[in-house]
Coordinates of C-alpha atoms and ligand atoms in Angstrom, one line a residue:
M19 CA 7.7 -6.2 3.3
M20 CA 6.8 -5.0 -0.2
S21 CA 9.7 -2.7 -0.4
W22 CA 12.3 -5.5 0.2
S23 CA 10.4 -7.8 -2.2
K24 CA 11.7 -5.5 -5.0
T25 CA 15.2 -6.7 -4.5
L26 CA 14.2 -10.3 -5.3
K27 CA 13.7 -12.0 -8.6
T28 CA 11.0 -14.2 -7.1
I29 CA 7.6 -12.8 -6.4
I30 CA 6.2 -12.7 -2.9
R31 CA 2.6 -13.7 -3.1
L32 CA 0.0 -12.2 -0.8
N33 CA -2.8 -14.1 0.9
E34 CA -1.7 -17.4 -0.7
P35 CA -4.1 -20.3 0.0
L36 CA -2.2 -23.0 1.8
K37 CA -4.7 -25.9 2.0
K38 CA -3.7 -27.3 -1.3
K39 CA -0.1 -27.3 -0.2
T40 CA -1.0 -29.8 2.6
T41 CA -2.1 -33.4 2.5
F42 CA -4.9 -32.6 4.9
K43 CA -6.3 -30.0 2.5
I44 CA -7.4 -27.9 5.4
G45 CA -6.5 -24.3 6.4
G46 CA -6.5 -20.7 5.4
N47 CA -4.0 -18.4 3.6
A48 CA -0.5 -17.3 4.2
R49 CA -0.2 -13.6 4.6
F50 CA 3.1 -13.8 2.6
F51 CA 4.3 -16.7 0.5
C52 CA 7.5 -17.2 -1.5
E53 CA 9.4 -20.0 -3.3
P54 CA 12.9 -18.6 -3.2
G55 CA 15.1 -19.4 -6.2
S56 CA 18.4 -19.5 -4.5
T57 CA 20.1 -19.5 -1.1
A58 CA 20.9 -15.8 -1.6
E59 CA 17.2 -15.1 -2.0
L60 CA 16.3 -17.3 1.0
K61 CA 18.8 -15.4 3.1
S62 CA 17.5 -12.0 2.0
L63 CA 13.9 -13.1 2.8
I64 CA 14.6 -14.3 6.3
I65 CA 16.8 -11.4 7.2
S66 CA 14.2 -8.9 6.0
A67 CA 11.4 -10.9 7.8
K68 CA 13.4 -10.9 11.0
R69 CA 14.1 -7.2 10.7
D70 CA 10.4 -6.4 10.2
N71 CA 9.3 -8.8 12.9
I72 CA 7.4 -11.0 10.5
P73 CA 7.5 -14.7 11.7
F74 CA 8.5 -17.2 9.0
F75 CA 7.8 -20.8 8.5
V76 CA 9.1 -23.4 6.0
I77 CA 6.6 -25.8 4.4
G78 CA 7.8 -29.1 2.9
G79 CA 5.4 -31.7 1.5
G80 CA 2.8 -30.4 3.9
S81 CA 2.2 -34.0 5.1
N82 CA 2.6 -33.4 8.8
I83 CA 0.8 -30.1 9.4
L84 CA -2.6 -28.8 10.2
I85 CA -3.1 -25.2 9.2
N86 CA -5.7 -23.2 11.1
D87 CA -8.6 -21.9 9.0
K88 CA -7.6 -18.4 10.1
G89 CA -4.4 -18.9 8.1
V90 CA -0.8 -18.0 9.0
D91 CA 0.0 -14.4 9.8
G92 CA 3.6 -14.5 8.6
L93 CA 5.8 -15.5 5.7
V94 CA 5.6 -19.1 4.5
L95 CA 8.6 -20.3 2.5
K96 CA 8.6 -23.4 0.2
L97 CA 11.9 -24.6 -1.1
S98 CA 10.3 -26.0 -4.3
S99 CA 12.4 -24.3 -7.0
N100 CA 14.8 -26.4 -8.9
F101 CA 17.7 -24.9 -7.0
F102 CA 16.7 -26.9 -3.9
K103 CA 15.9 -30.1 -5.8
G104 CA 19.3 -31.4 -6.9
I105 CA 20.5 -35.0 -6.5
F106 CA 24.1 -36.0 -6.8
F107 CA 25.8 -39.3 -6.3
K108 CA 29.3 -40.0 -5.1
G109 CA 29.9 -43.7 -4.8
S110 CA 27.1 -44.9 -2.6
C111 CA 26.5 -41.5 -1.1
C112 CA 23.7 -39.3 -2.2
E113 CA 23.6 -35.6 -1.7
A114 CA 20.2 -34.1 -2.3
G115 CA 18.4 -30.8 -1.8
S116 CA 15.7 -30.5 0.9
G117 CA 12.9 -29.6 -1.6
I118 CA 13.0 -32.9 -3.4
M119 CA 10.0 -35.2 -2.9
L120 CA 10.9 -38.5 -1.1
S121 CA 9.2 -40.5 -3.8
R122 CA 11.5 -39.1 -6.4
L123 CA 14.6 -39.5 -4.3
I124 CA 13.8 -43.1 -3.6
R125 CA 13.2 -43.7 -7.4
V126 CA 16.4 -42.1 -8.5
A127 CA 18.4 -43.9 -5.9
A128 CA 16.8 -47.2 -7.1
E129 CA 17.7 -46.4 -10.7
N130 CA 21.3 -46.0 -9.5
G131 CA 21.2 -49.4 -7.7
L132 CA 21.3 -47.7 -4.2
S133 CA 19.2 -49.0 -1.4
G134 CA 18.4 -47.7 2.1
L135 CA 15.5 -45.4 1.5
E136 CA 12.8 -47.9 0.6
F137 CA 11.1 -47.8 4.0
L138 CA 10.1 -44.2 3.3
A139 CA 8.1 -45.2 0.2
G140 CA 4.6 -43.9 0.3
I141 CA 5.3 -41.0 2.6
P142 CA 4.2 -37.8 0.8
G143 CA 7.0 -35.6 2.1
T144 CA 10.1 -33.8 1.1
L145 CA 13.7 -34.7 2.1
G146 CA 13.8 -31.5 4.2
G147 CA 10.6 -32.4 6.1
A148 CA 11.8 -36.0 6.6
L149 CA 15.2 -34.8 8.0
C150 CA 13.5 -32.3 10.3
M151 CA 11.2 -34.8 11.9
N152 CA 13.5 -37.8 11.4
A153 CA 10.8 -39.6 9.4
G154 CA 10.6 -43.3 9.8
A155 CA 8.6 -46.5 9.6
G156 CA 8.9 -49.4 11.9
F157 CA 12.5 -49.5 13.3
N158 CA 13.9 -47.5 10.5
C159 CA 14.4 -43.7 10.4
I160 CA 16.1 -41.4 7.9
G161 CA 18.6 -40.1 10.6
D162 CA 20.3 -43.5 10.5
L163 CA 21.4 -42.8 6.9
V164 CA 22.6 -39.3 7.4
Q165 CA 26.2 -38.3 7.1
K166 CA 25.7 -34.6 7.1
V167 CA 23.0 -31.9 6.8
K168 CA 23.4 -28.5 5.2
V169 CA 21.4 -25.8 6.9
M170 CA 21.0 -22.0 7.0
D171 CA 20.7 -20.5 10.4
Y172 CA 18.3 -17.6 11.1
D173 CA 21.1 -15.1 10.4
G174 CA 21.4 -16.4 6.9
K175 CA 24.7 -18.3 7.6
I176 CA 25.1 -21.6 5.8
K177 CA 26.5 -24.5 7.9
V178 CA 27.2 -28.1 7.3
L179 CA 26.4 -30.2 10.3
P180 CA 28.1 -33.6 10.6
K181 CA 25.9 -36.4 11.9
K182 CA 27.6 -36.3 15.4
D183 CA 26.3 -32.8 15.9
I184 CA 22.6 -33.7 15.1
R185 CA 20.4 -35.2 17.8
F186 CA 18.2 -37.5 15.9
G187 CA 15.6 -39.2 18.1
Y188 CA 12.1 -40.6 17.6
R189 CA 10.5 -38.2 15.2
C190 CA 12.8 -35.3 16.2
S191 CA 16.2 -34.0 15.1
G192 CA 16.8 -30.6 16.8
L193 CA 17.1 -29.2 13.3
E194 CA 13.9 -27.0 13.8
K195 CA 16.2 -24.0 14.7
Y196 CA 17.6 -24.0 11.1
I197 CA 16.3 -24.0 7.6
I198 CA 17.3 -27.3 6.1
L199 CA 18.9 -26.9 2.7
G200 CA 19.8 -30.6 2.0
G201 CA 21.5 -33.7 3.2
T202 CA 24.1 -36.3 2.4
L203 CA 22.9 -39.9 2.9
K204 CA 24.9 -43.1 3.0
L205 CA 23.2 -45.7 0.9
F206 CA 24.0 -49.3 0.0
P207 CA 24.5 -50.9 -3.4
K208 CA 21.9 -53.5 -4.2
D209 CA 20.2 -55.2 -7.1
K210 CA 17.8 -52.8 -8.7
D211 CA 14.9 -55.3 -8.9
E212 CA 15.4 -56.2 -5.3
I213 CA 15.1 -52.5 -4.4
R214 CA 11.9 -52.1 -6.5
K215 CA 10.4 -55.2 -4.9
N216 CA 11.1 -53.7 -1.4
I217 CA 9.6 -50.4 -2.4
K218 CA 6.4 -52.2 -3.5
K219 CA 6.4 -54.1 -0.2
F220 CA 6.5 -51.0 1.9
I221 CA 3.8 -49.2 -0.2
E222 CA 1.6 -52.3 0.0
H223 CA 2.0 -52.5 3.8
R224 CA 1.0 -48.9 4.1
R225 CA -2.0 -49.4 1.9
N226 CA -3.1 -52.4 3.9
T227 CA -2.8 -50.8 7.3
Q228 CA -3.4 -47.1 6.6
D229 CA -6.0 -45.0 4.9
T230 CA -3.8 -43.8 2.0
V231 CA -6.7 -42.5 -0.2
S232 CA -8.4 -39.9 2.0
F233 CA -6.9 -36.6 2.9
S234 CA -5.0 -36.8 6.2
A235 CA -1.7 -35.8 7.9
G236 CA -0.6 -39.4 8.6
C237 CA -0.3 -40.3 12.2
I238 CA -1.5 -37.5 14.5
F239 CA 0.3 -38.7 17.6
K240 CA 3.8 -40.1 18.2
N241 CA 3.8 -43.6 19.7
P242 CA 4.4 -43.6 23.4
P243 CA 7.5 -45.7 24.4
G244 CA 6.8 -49.4 23.7
E245 CA 3.2 -48.7 22.6
S246 CA 1.2 -47.9 19.5
A247 CA -0.9 -44.7 19.7
G248 CA -3.2 -46.2 17.1
K249 CA -3.8 -49.3 19.2
L250 CA -4.6 -47.2 22.3
I251 CA -7.0 -45.0 20.4
D252 CA -8.6 -48.0 18.8
M253 CA -9.1 -49.6 22.3
C254 CA -10.9 -46.5 23.4
G255 CA -13.5 -47.3 20.7
L256 CA -12.9 -44.1 18.8
K257 CA -12.5 -45.5 15.3
G258 CA -15.1 -43.8 13.0
K259 CA -15.9 -41.1 15.5
S260 CA -16.6 -37.8 13.6
Q261 CA -16.8 -34.1 14.2
G262 CA -18.1 -32.1 11.3
Q263 CA -16.4 -33.5 8.2
A264 CA -13.4 -34.8 10.1
R265 CA -13.4 -38.5 11.1
I266 CA -11.1 -40.9 12.9
S267 CA -10.1 -43.5 10.4
L268 CA -11.7 -46.9 10.5
K269 CA -8.5 -48.5 9.2
H270 CA -5.9 -46.9 11.6
A271 CA -7.1 -45.0 14.6
N272 CA -4.1 -42.6 14.7
F273 CA -5.3 -41.1 11.4
I274 CA -7.8 -38.3 11.2
L275 CA -9.4 -38.0 7.8
N276 CA -10.8 -34.9 6.1
T277 CA -13.8 -36.6 4.4
K278 CA -14.9 -33.5 2.5
Q279 CA -14.3 -30.0 3.7
A280 CA -13.4 -30.4 7.4
R281 CA -12.5 -27.3 9.4
S282 CA -9.3 -27.1 11.4
G283 CA -11.5 -26.7 14.5
D284 CA -13.2 -30.1 13.8
V285 CA -9.8 -31.8 13.7
I286 CA -8.6 -30.0 16.8
K287 CA -11.8 -31.2 18.7
L288 CA -11.1 -34.8 17.7
I289 CA -7.5 -34.4 18.8
S290 CA -8.6 -33.2 22.2
L291 CA -11.2 -36.0 22.5
I292 CA -8.5 -38.6 21.7
E293 CA -6.1 -37.1 24.3
K294 CA -8.8 -37.0 26.9
K295 CA -10.0 -40.6 26.3
V296 CA -6.5 -42.1 26.2
K297 CA -5.5 -40.3 29.3
Q298 CA -8.7 -41.5 31.1
K299 CA -8.4 -45.1 30.0
F300 CA -4.7 -45.8 30.0
N301 CA -3.3 -42.8 32.0
V302 CA -1.1 -42.1 29.0
V303 CA -0.5 -38.5 27.7
L304 CA -0.2 -38.7 23.9
E305 CA 2.3 -36.3 22.3
Q306 CA 1.3 -34.8 18.9
E307 CA 3.4 -35.7 15.9
I308 CA 1.8 -33.2 13.6
K309 CA 2.5 -29.5 13.8
I310 CA -0.4 -27.0 14.1
W311 CA 0.2 -23.7 12.4
G312 CA -1.7 -20.4 12.9
Ligands
EPU415 N1 -3.2 -51.1 15.7 C1 -4.4 -51.3 16.2 N2 -5.4 -50.4 15.8 C2 -5.2 -49.4 15.0 C3 -3.9 -49.1 14.5 C4 -2.9 -50.0 14.9 O1 -4.7 -52.2 16.9 O2 -6.1 -48.6 14.7 C5 -2.1 -52.0 16.1 C6 -1.6 -52.8 14.9 O3 -2.4 -53.9 14.6 C7 -0.2 -53.2 15.3 C8 0.2 -52.0 16.1 O4 -1.0 -51.3 16.5 O5 -0.2 -54.3 16.1 C9 1.1 -51.0 15.4 O6 0.5 -50.5 14.2 P1 1.2 -50.2 12.9 O7 2.1 -51.3 12.4 O8 0.2 -49.6 11.9 O9 2.3 -49.1 13.3 P2 2.1 -47.7 14.0 O10 3.1 -47.8 15.2 O11 0.7 -47.4 14.3 C10 4.1 -46.6 12.8 C11 4.3 -45.1 12.4 C12 3.7 -44.9 11.0 C13 4.4 -45.8 10.0 C14 4.2 -47.3 10.4 C15 4.9 -48.2 9.5 C16 4.3 -43.7 14.3 C17 3.4 -42.7 15.1 N3 3.6 -44.2 13.3 O12 2.7 -46.7 12.9 O13 4.1 -43.6 10.6 O14 3.9 -45.6 8.7 O15 4.7 -47.5 11.8 O16 4.6 -49.5 9.8 O17 5.5 -43.8 14.6 C18 3.4 -41.3 10.5 O18 4.4 -41.1 11.3 O19 2.7 -40.4 10.1 C19 3.1 -42.7 10.2 C20 2.1 -43.0 9.5

């Protein structure tokens, strides 16, 4: 690993703490960590990792993952260099890099009088993460705005996938088999003040219904068809239930909070408890929305 790192401009860091790179603030270190400065570097990293049998992972805003306290025995890549953060407008279309934070993308679109992304306001993720899991709120999801997505396959080949070749579904896209480099979104011209008002509305709704102050990974489970996972967990009487320093939110039962220095194992125990209780009471098998690494 270290031999091929010499060919890169960007440093590969060893035993890099990951917890601060997640919204949960939980988890151990990455054996190798790198923020590549270009697609050429990214390609070189994944090809070398594959050759040396080192598993690799891409971290976005870290808002939908739980990292094991034991850490990640592999290479964690973060597309956070400026190279992956461009935003360009062409008419009402916006082409943006996957490393850009959604909050910034929404703001820049609003400054350009372009609407469509407001429902994503308040989600602490990147465009790449949002595309990968087809992030959404209510009936809206980012996949509906997509025209095309630029990806790198695991052989380092860059491809542009038109919308028709992407299988966006509820919190899924089928894009996990690629590294997402960016996307082109179709937005809609609208009055800037109107857009800003809508952004505020979505942020307020989130603040009123979710615990946005404590550390968490957002909703732990996907909603079962026609149901709300939060409501089912709530009806099991699990709000406020804690394990170590992890606690099920009193505000929204599909949120697990890290109240201080929760361990990954504490969260996993709460997840199992929720799964068991919801299965017992409603005969519903909840599907996890968050990804657990390591
Ligand atoms: N509810 C309860 N108790 C709870 C939580 C919710 O009774 O503890 C009830 C609510 O009163 C409401 C219904 O369940 O009648 C639905 O709740 P809510 O409007 O909060 O929506 P949700 O389905 O729980 C979804 C997304 C959220 C997104 C909101 C936007 C999923 C799994 N969750 O939540 O996404 O922010 O809609 O309104 O799809 C995320 O994916 O991480 C996430 C937070």
